[in-house]
Steps between C-alpha positions, in 0.01 A plus 500: 500500500828340528649772721199440715554140530882558571412705813417198721681235634297240338723201620441584876117572431438188309685293751275636764179474319593130403552446872157645591325298240661190623413597856141527410502160343660367813272669736209325315670174517601502868169663628231333331452215777485763763270711294257212457502441878463882595268613229400217286674681210835359372557842344448699825855597567618544155214746434609683782845502408384616136312783632809608685708456190282732310535760759865429500521560109312832525735632782801351303438680179428837681822504717710351206445858343510685838856663521680327797652846588175630575462267800749709680224761541267257643723337745345689807154358381627161444665448852215659671242294338723182572515579879136572520382194316732283745357677802147432363597137468602488867185683615233333260665259279324150413676196680571184290683200663600703807645791296344840463641599192212602267264806430160432380393772214155407417509183283902517492754395760835636485818442688665858558826358616562365128454858364724632772791304343526704213414821679816424714716462198366831338564691829855371562617546139357859517657585839839332434531660147479834668719393800772368252758772594513416865394136466852429680343664827309257712300735712436764211478279205408138578303499833210742437305321236526164666319638802196512275582145370514382869154641565352324207671184605354523849151562352529190274622287790186584693288317261730284527695459177857410545568390137380819358666705768837315409455554148473878556813504714693312239387729188566799728856390579551421139418862411708637796793287350451611145491852618853482585496470869832417712547121551524561885167654501346224280644224735361692810172515346504125375578396842228711665244371253607130547466528872159664473381233264640217708351630812160551338518140364547361854217697633195322352452111552401458132801654361713292708313178382587629155846549556561158664252324237688607191819320628323167548134512387451138566567518862221745531243377274274386778507844659398654166787729462671283243204354317487780226871461431467126458222532253715722293768264507245223385376719234836573361643155531170370327557726208856379419656615192208529273201537725175346527342712238308843523199467734623144623639603842391275790637709771249776430207284567506627870841348600697810452370813661492834320574326160396798301692772720813435692574160355386549153863405401449154632203437293699639195777254578262218549326553170776641262811362658820663454382664184241709691746587778768604215228717333413700824912547556549595139220774506622645835857498378401694190306757692775552748783520240287763286420673810872526599574623154250789525641580841856515394427712185274742682662836529292621824612358817130491607433276201801266580390456874149436406585265205742296723253512809230356287700224353639399831135515636370260238811274545476495894126402462560232241804366714308489807226316354692246299727434790203441751347268261823300459572497858803704486358764744207532733157549372436876479157522331640707221355452158657449168481833302296488179401141557356444838121556573434826667371838384716716703823307423420510116411881504835578671708275250348671214542860626852405577540383155328815341735722695792296392368503135467878528882534595591270220289697266692816605830341431385369167372841392853642609662251263266578215590871523869423529596185330854510591400403850344180387814304510763479767292680741692553831351355816508822678335708219 
């Protein structure tokens, strides 16, 4: 029994579970006024989130025991399904607030671009682990896999969703970097990606409004583009150091838009103060640290790239969300992993955690078989 318990990275898993439980509590706290207005039910959003959490736990426990190496055989199916789902979104997706990003599957509504993030990580980790011998060659090693990524990026931009598309580019670039590509190739790709994202940002008026509003939201409050960020500032200032108390947020009472999704961190800051913010950061730091350890100790290059890709994916998501809520960068519409309301986002976060947990599980099993490797394990083992 003790050996079974030792096979899992409980530190990482418990940190993520605590984050999810905390997120469920905060979804209720942030959404009950909106739930009462929309459905005359204060528990409307938290019940829906609970349903997704149950589905997520079911998938998590299955994938936690699914050997990550087997994903290599499923890559063509995963990539093909991702592309098909994105095409279906463009052709027959459900529109919300001017964006066509969702597919209705009976009573469920899913956002395929969320699942595509993990699909891109799996694909790039697989391809570059196979191309490692000639990763220093741009045409033969680096470029071919990125053609698929650019195609996926284009489909996501048709929704449109610049935040998700940019996240995919960043995660893809991270995997290319960790694969050992030459610096001049990385710089070239970085410049091209930056130019593309900047050009796209200037093509839509609402993106331009977000870009200028985050620099001085008070100047653009009357136009509406600065309103959400100003209300986030008010929430965080109102909370101060100790917070107003759980459930006592004022800004969620129809002052702060999307208080249970993109801007749930502002409600956390208002109700729980700096202690709530530090709790969120501490959990993400633990998950990232344990994920990095698993990646460094994994003996297979595919596992290394996959672990690091997932860790950076979660960190990028968290950073984009927290930076947008704090006014450090434009609002992107990216949710806070494990915490924000949203079924697709929660499922992808839990799937990512399961894959990362399986990689850590293999590392633990190797250490149990060879106790000599449990200490002073070299980084490139």
